[in-house]
CSV table of C-alpha atoms in Angstrom, one decimal:
chain,number,residue,atom,x,y,z
A,1,UNK,CA,0.0,0.0,0.0
A,2,UNK,CA,1.2,3.5,-0.8
A,3,UNK,CA,2.0,6.0,1.8
A,4,UNK,CA,1.1,9.7,2.0
A,5,UNK,CA,3.8,12.4,2.1
A,6,UNK,CA,3.6,15.6,4.0
A,7,UNK,CA,4.8,17.2,7.1
A,8,UNK,CA,3.3,16.0,10.4
A,9,UNK,CA,3.1,19.6,11.6
A,10,UNK,CA,0.7,20.6,8.9
A,11,UNK,CA,-3.1,20.2,9.4
A,12,UNK,CA,-4.4,17.1,7.5
A,13,UNK,CA,-7.2,19.2,6.0
A,14,UNK,CA,-4.8,21.5,4.2
A,15,UNK,CA,-2.4,18.9,2.8
A,16,UNK,CA,-2.9,17.7,-0.7
A,17,UNK,CA,-2.6,13.9,-1.0
A,18,UNK,CA,0.7,12.8,-2.6
A,19,UNK,CA,2.2,9.4,-3.0
A,20,UNK,CA,5.7,8.8,-1.8
A,21,UNK,CA,8.4,8.6,-4.5
A,22,UNK,CA,8.9,5.4,-6.4
A,23,UNK,CA,11.7,3.4,-4.8
A,24,UNK,CA,15.1,2.7,-6.3
A,25,UNK,CA,14.3,-1.0,-6.1
A,26,UNK,CA,11.2,-0.6,-8.2
A,27,UNK,CA,13.1,1.4,-10.8
A,28,UNK,CA,15.7,-1.3,-11.1
A,29,UNK,CA,13.1,-3.7,-12.3
A,30,UNK,CA,11.0,-1.2,-14.2
A,31,UNK,CA,10.0,-3.1,-17.3
A,32,UNK,CA,6.7,-3.1,-19.3
A,33,UNK,CA,6.7,-6.9,-19.0
A,34,UNK,CA,6.3,-6.8,-15.2
A,35,UNK,CA,4.0,-3.8,-14.9
A,36,UNK,CA,0.3,-4.6,-14.8
A,37,UNK,CA,-1.0,-1.2,-13.7
A,38,UNK,CA,0.6,2.0,-12.5
A,39,UNK,CA,-0.5,5.2,-10.8
A,40,UNK,CA,1.1,8.7,-10.9
A,41,UNK,CA,-0.1,12.3,-10.5
A,42,UNK,CA,-1.7,13.6,-13.6
A,43,UNK,CA,0.5,16.7,-13.6
A,44,UNK,CA,3.6,14.5,-13.6
A,45,UNK,CA,2.2,12.4,-16.5
A,46,UNK,CA,1.5,15.6,-18.5
A,47,UNK,CA,5.1,16.8,-17.9
A,48,UNK,CA,6.7,13.5,-18.8
A,49,UNK,CA,4.6,12.8,-21.9
A,50,UNK,CA,4.2,16.2,-23.6
A,51,UNK,CA,3.8,14.6,-27.0
A,52,UNK,CA,0.8,12.5,-25.8
A,53,UNK,CA,-0.9,14.9,-23.5
A,54,UNK,CA,-1.1,18.7,-23.9
A,55,UNK,CA,-2.9,21.1,-21.6
A,56,UNK,CA,-3.8,24.5,-23.0
A,57,UNK,CA,-5.8,26.7,-20.7
A,58,UNK,CA,-8.8,24.6,-19.7
A,59,UNK,CA,-8.5,22.1,-22.6
A,60,UNK,CA,-6.6,18.8,-22.3
A,61,UNK,CA,-5.8,17.1,-25.7
A,62,UNK,CA,-4.9,13.4,-25.9
A,63,UNK,CA,-2.7,13.0,-29.0
A,64,UNK,CA,-1.1,10.3,-31.0
A,65,UNK,CA,2.7,11.1,-30.7
A,66,UNK,CA,4.3,11.8,-34.0
A,67,UNK,CA,7.6,10.5,-32.6
A,68,UNK,CA,6.3,6.9,-32.3
A,69,UNK,CA,5.0,4.4,-34.8
A,70,UNK,CA,1.3,4.7,-36.0
A,71,UNK,CA,-0.9,3.2,-33.3
A,72,UNK,CA,1.2,4.3,-30.4
A,73,UNK,CA,0.2,6.5,-27.5
A,74,UNK,CA,-2.5,6.1,-24.8
A,75,UNK,CA,-6.2,5.5,-24.9
A,76,UNK,CA,-7.8,7.8,-22.3
A,77,UNK,CA,-11.3,6.6,-21.2
A,78,UNK,CA,-13.4,9.4,-19.9
A,79,UNK,CA,-16.7,11.3,-20.0
A,80,UNK,CA,-15.0,14.2,-21.6
A,81,UNK,CA,-14.1,16.4,-18.6
A,82,UNK,CA,-12.2,16.4,-15.3
A,83,UNK,CA,-11.6,18.6,-12.3
A,84,UNK,CA,-7.8,19.0,-12.3
A,85,UNK,CA,-6.8,18.8,-8.6
A,86,UNK,CA,-10.4,19.6,-7.8
A,87,UNK,CA,-9.9,23.3,-8.8
A,88,UNK,CA,-9.7,23.6,-12.6
A,89,UNK,CA,-12.5,22.3,-14.8
A,90,UNK,CA,-11.0,20.9,-18.0
A,91,UNK,CA,-12.5,19.6,-21.2
A,92,UNK,CA,-10.9,16.7,-23.0
A,93,UNK,CA,-10.4,16.0,-26.7
A,94,UNK,CA,-9.1,12.8,-28.3
A,95,UNK,CA,-10.5,10.6,-25.5
A,96,UNK,CA,-12.5,7.3,-25.7
A,97,UNK,CA,-16.0,7.3,-24.4
A,98,UNK,CA,-16.7,5.3,-21.2
A,99,UNK,CA,-20.0,3.9,-22.4
A,100,UNK,CA,-20.3,2.7,-26.0
A,101,UNK,CA,-23.1,1.0,-27.9
A,102,UNK,CA,-22.2,-1.6,-30.6
A,103,UNK,CA,-24.5,-2.8,-33.3
A,104,UNK,CA,-22.4,-4.9,-35.7
A,105,UNK,CA,-19.5,-7.3,-35.4
A,106,UNK,CA,-17.3,-4.8,-37.2
A,107,UNK,CA,-18.1,-2.3,-34.4
A,108,UNK,CA,-17.2,-5.0,-31.9
A,109,UNK,CA,-13.9,-5.9,-33.6
A,110,UNK,CA,-12.8,-2.3,-33.8
A,111,UNK,CA,-13.8,-1.7,-30.2
A,112,UNK,CA,-11.9,-4.7,-29.0
A,113,UNK,CA,-8.8,-3.7,-30.9
A,114,UNK,CA,-9.0,-0.2,-29.5
A,115,UNK,CA,-9.2,-1.4,-25.9
A,116,UNK,CA,-6.4,-3.8,-26.3
A,117,UNK,CA,-4.2,-1.9,-28.7
A,118,UNK,CA,-2.8,0.8,-26.3
A,119,UNK,CA,-2.4,1.4,-22.6
A,120,UNK,CA,-5.7,2.5,-21.0
A,121,UNK,CA,-5.7,5.7,-18.9
A,122,UNK,CA,-8.2,6.7,-16.3
A,123,UNK,CA,-8.3,10.0,-14.3
A,124,UNK,CA,-9.3,9.9,-10.6
A,125,UNK,CA,-9.4,12.6,-8.0
A,126,UNK,CA,-8.3,11.6,-4.5
A,127,UNK,CA,-8.7,13.3,-1.1
A,128,UNK,CA,-6.5,12.4,1.9
A,129,UNK,CA,-9.7,12.0,3.9
A,130,UNK,CA,-13.4,12.1,3.1
A,131,UNK,CA,-14.0,15.6,4.6
A,132,UNK,CA,-10.8,17.2,3.2
A,133,UNK,CA,-11.4,20.1,0.9
A,134,UNK,CA,-8.2,19.4,-1.1
A,135,UNK,CA,-8.0,17.0,-4.0
A,136,UNK,CA,-5.3,15.7,-6.3
A,137,UNK,CA,-5.8,14.2,-9.7
A,138,UNK,CA,-4.0,10.9,-10.5
A,139,UNK,CA,-3.8,8.8,-13.6
A,140,UNK,CA,-4.3,5.1,-13.6
A,141,UNK,CA,-2.4,3.3,-16.4
A,142,UNK,CA,-3.5,-0.2,-17.4
A,143,UNK,CA,-0.9,-2.0,-19.4
A,144,UNK,CA,-2.9,-4.0,-21.9
A,145,UNK,CA,0.3,-5.5,-23.2
A,146,UNK,CA,0.8,-7.4,-19.9
A,147,UNK,CA,-0.5,-11.0,-20.2
A,148,UNK,CA,-2.5,-10.9,-17.0
A,149,UNK,CA,-4.3,-7.7,-17.9
A,150,UNK,CA,-4.9,-8.7,-21.5
A,151,UNK,CA,-6.2,-12.1,-20.4
A,152,UNK,CA,-8.7,-10.7,-18.0
A,153,UNK,CA,-10.2,-8.4,-20.7
A,154,UNK,CA,-10.1,-10.9,-23.5
A,155,UNK,CA,-11.5,-13.8,-21.5
A,156,UNK,CA,-14.4,-11.6,-20.1
A,157,UNK,CA,-15.3,-10.5,-23.7
A,158,UNK,CA,-15.1,-14.1,-24.9
A,159,UNK,CA,-17.1,-15.6,-22.0
A,160,UNK,CA,-20.1,-13.2,-22.4
A,161,UNK,CA,-20.3,-13.9,-26.1
A,162,UNK,CA,-20.4,-17.7,-25.5
A,163,UNK,CA,-23.1,-17.2,-22.9
A,164,UNK,CA,-25.6,-15.4,-25.1
A,165,UNK,CA,-27.1,-16.7,-28.4
A,166,UNK,CA,-28.1,-13.9,-30.7
A,167,UNK,CA,-29.1,-11.6,-27.8
A,168,UNK,CA,-28.1,-8.2,-26.6
A,169,UNK,CA,-25.7,-7.9,-23.7
A,170,UNK,CA,-23.7,-5.5,-21.7
A,171,UNK,CA,-20.2,-5.9,-20.2
A,172,UNK,CA,-18.6,-3.5,-17.8
A,173,UNK,CA,-14.9,-3.4,-16.5
A,174,UNK,CA,-14.3,-1.9,-13.1
A,175,UNK,CA,-11.0,-0.9,-11.5
A,176,UNK,CA,-12.4,0.7,-8.4
A,177,UNK,CA,-11.4,-2.1,-6.0
A,178,UNK,CA,-7.8,-2.3,-7.1
A,179,UNK,CA,-7.3,1.4,-6.9
A,180,UNK,CA,-8.9,1.6,-3.4
A,181,UNK,CA,-6.5,-1.0,-2.2
A,182,UNK,CA,-3.6,0.9,-3.6
A,183,UNK,CA,-4.3,4.1,-1.7
A,184,UNK,CA,-4.4,4.3,2.2
A,185,UNK,CA,-7.7,3.1,3.7
A,186,UNK,CA,-8.6,6.6,4.9
A,187,UNK,CA,-8.3,8.1,1.4
A,188,UNK,CA,-11.5,9.0,-0.5
A,189,UNK,CA,-11.9,8.5,-4.2
A,190,UNK,CA,-14.0,11.5,-5.3
A,191,UNK,CA,-15.1,10.3,-8.8
A,192,UNK,CA,-14.7,6.6,-8.5
A,193,UNK,CA,-17.2,5.9,-11.3
A,194,UNK,CA,-14.6,7.2,-13.7
A,195,UNK,CA,-12.6,4.0,-13.1
A,196,UNK,CA,-14.9,1.9,-15.1
A,197,UNK,CA,-16.0,1.5,-18.8
A,198,UNK,CA,-18.6,-0.6,-20.6
A,199,UNK,CA,-20.0,-1.5,-23.9
A,200,UNK,CA,-23.5,-2.8,-25.0
A,201,UNK,CA,-23.9,-5.0,-28.0
A,202,UNK,CA,-27.5,-4.4,-29.3
A,203,UNK,CA,-29.1,-7.0,-31.7
A,204,UNK,CA,-32.3,-7.2,-33.6
A,205,UNK,CA,-33.7,-10.0,-31.4
A,206,UNK,CA,-37.4,-9.7,-31.1
A,207,UNK,CA,-37.5,-10.8,-27.5
A,208,UNK,CA,-34.5,-9.9,-25.5
A,209,UNK,CA,-35.7,-11.3,-22.2
A,210,UNK,CA,-32.3,-12.0,-20.7
A,211,UNK,CA,-31.1,-8.4,-21.5
A,212,UNK,CA,-34.3,-6.8,-20.3
A,213,UNK,CA,-34.1,-8.6,-16.9
A,214,UNK,CA,-30.4,-7.9,-16.6
A,215,UNK,CA,-29.3,-11.5,-16.9
A,216,UNK,CA,-27.0,-10.8,-19.8
A,217,UNK,CA,-25.4,-7.8,-18.1
A,218,UNK,CA,-22.1,-8.4,-16.4
A,219,UNK,CA,-19.5,-6.5,-14.4
A,220,UNK,CA,-15.9,-7.6,-14.2
A,221,UNK,CA,-13.7,-6.3,-11.3
A,222,UNK,CA,-10.2,-6.2,-12.8
A,223,UNK,CA,-7.4,-7.0,-10.4
A,224,UNK,CA,-3.6,-6.8,-10.5
A,225,UNK,CA,-0.5,-5.2,-9.0
A,226,UNK,CA,-0.4,-1.4,-9.1
A,227,UNK,CA,3.0,0.2,-9.4
A,228,UNK,CA,3.7,3.6,-7.9
A,229,UNK,CA,5.4,5.9,-10.5
A,230,UNK,CA,5.2,9.1,-8.4
A,231,UNK,CA,8.6,10.9,-8.2
A,232,UNK,CA,10.1,14.3,-8.0
A,233,UNK,CA,13.7,13.1,-8.5
A,234,UNK,CA,15.0,14.2,-12.0
A,235,UNK,CA,17.0,11.0,-12.5
A,236,UNK,CA,14.0,8.8,-11.6
A,237,UNK,CA,11.8,10.9,-13.8
A,238,UNK,CA,14.0,10.2,-16.8
A,239,UNK,CA,13.7,6.5,-16.2
A,240,UNK,CA,10.0,6.7,-15.8
A,241,UNK,CA,9.7,8.7,-19.1
A,242,UNK,CA,11.6,6.0,-21.0
A,243,UNK,CA,9.3,3.4,-19.4
A,244,UNK,CA,6.2,5.3,-20.4
A,245,UNK,CA,7.5,5.7,-23.9
A,246,UNK,CA,8.1,1.9,-24.1
A,247,UNK,CA,4.7,1.1,-22.7
A,248,UNK,CA,2.9,3.3,-25.2
A,249,UNK,CA,4.6,1.9,-28.3
A,250,UNK,CA,2.3,0.5,-31.0
A,251,UNK,CA,0.9,-2.9,-30.0
A,252,UNK,CA,0.1,-5.8,-32.3
A,253,UNK,CA,-3.5,-6.4,-33.1
A,254,UNK,CA,-5.3,-9.4,-31.7
A,255,UNK,CA,-6.2,-12.0,-34.2
A,256,UNK,CA,-8.1,-14.4,-31.9
A,257,UNK,CA,-10.9,-16.5,-33.5
A,258,UNK,CA,-13.4,-14.8,-31.2
A,259,UNK,CA,-12.6,-11.5,-32.9
A,260,UNK,CA,-13.9,-12.9,-36.2
A,261,UNK,CA,-17.0,-14.6,-34.9
A,262,UNK,CA,-20.0,-13.2,-36.7
A,263,UNK,CA,-23.3,-12.6,-34.9
A,264,UNK,CA,-26.3,-14.2,-36.7
A,265,UNK,CA,-28.4,-11.2,-35.8
A,266,UNK,CA,-26.1,-8.5,-37.1
A,267,UNK,CA,-27.8,-6.1,-39.5
A,268,UNK,CA,-25.2,-6.4,-42.2
A,269,UNK,CA,-23.7,-9.1,-44.4
A,270,UNK,CA,-20.6,-11.0,-43.5
A,271,UNK,CA,-19.0,-9.7,-46.8
A,272,UNK,CA,-19.4,-6.1,-45.4
A,273,UNK,CA,-17.6,-7.1,-42.2
A,274,UNK,CA,-14.5,-8.4,-43.9
A,275,UNK,CA,-14.5,-5.9,-46.8
A,276,UNK,CA,-14.5,-3.0,-44.3
A,277,UNK,CA,-17.6,-1.3,-45.6
A,278,UNK,CA,-19.0,-0.3,-42.2
A,279,UNK,CA,-18.9,2.7,-40.0
A,280,UNK,CA,-15.5,3.3,-38.4
A,281,UNK,CA,-14.9,3.5,-34.7
A,282,UNK,CA,-14.4,7.3,-34.9
A,283,UNK,CA,-17.9,7.8,-33.5
A,284,UNK,CA,-16.6,6.7,-30.1
A,285,UNK,CA,-13.6,9.0,-30.1
A,286,UNK,CA,-13.6,12.7,-29.5
A,287,UNK,CA,-11.0,14.1,-31.9
A,288,UNK,CA,-8.4,16.7,-30.8
A,289,UNK,CA,-9.5,20.2,-31.8
A,290,UNK,CA,-6.0,21.4,-32.4
A,291,UNK,CA,-2.4,20.4,-32.1
A,292,UNK,CA,-1.2,22.4,-29.1
A,293,UNK,CA,2.2,23.9,-28.7
A,294,UNK,CA,4.3,22.4,-26.0
A,295,UNK,CA,4.8,25.6,-24.1
A,296,UNK,CA,1.8,24.8,-21.8
A,297,UNK,CA,3.2,21.4,-21.0
A,298,UNK,CA,6.6,22.7,-20.2
A,299,UNK,CA,5.2,25.3,-17.9
A,300,UNK,CA,3.1,22.6,-16.2
A,301,UNK,CA,6.2,20.4,-15.8
A,302,UNK,CA,7.9,23.2,-13.8
A,303,UNK,CA,5.0,23.2,-11.3
A,304,UNK,CA,4.3,19.4,-11.2
A,305,UNK,CA,6.6,18.7,-8.2
A,306,UNK,CA,5.1,21.5,-6.1
A,307,UNK,CA,2.8,20.6,-3.2
A,308,UNK,CA,0.4,23.0,-1.7
């Protein structure tokens, strides 16, 4: 479990929550292959990854870094806004919607590849105690390249498909429990609902009894080890930056048979599915409105290690 930093002489209601710095032992074994999930302050993530996240005023843009191969970067799952450290209301662009409706197998295949193709990022605000007026925004990174994390997501998607026959269903993934265990027990997660995402596959079935009565709706509580990447040490930050760069490199697409399984109730022909004649996944993504300059991120980086 992570520990809080801060001077004991300062009132607990006036100290912003902050994780202790990542240890030297953790840094020595810092590899994408042994990182399932990680947490670090959002301001630190913005400072270390200016090509992927750029804050300009009250707008936060999620970008596909030009310095990496196509398909690299991060997939931010969000409702499109956040309260940065509980004080600054920010709108997001380039994020992936938390709740998505799918109608065809092509939609499902694109959705699956998007979820598994890049590290997932969730933003969560944390208070040191429930009644504290101060908040700090953290980023949860889910390494979908790690076999354990990938297996949990893939198996859940496969299992619910095999349990329904031509019917609608809903599947939700939840990271609340694992994040709560990471922070001290007295900490309060302000917007814990932001640590989940879901999709619904809607069919043309005339009688969707199982879906109507909630039988074909399932929630998966994802578990795993969470690594602390919080640090104010310049040398450690350099190592963490290289680690994040490696984690966000383009991932290979999944070619499991279940990806190609065609629903008998889909409203299109199987030829359309494999010829790519269907709607693209862009309807689930909010595109960046502009390519920001890096000045805002550099300025932010200078303030990222300051605690109030």
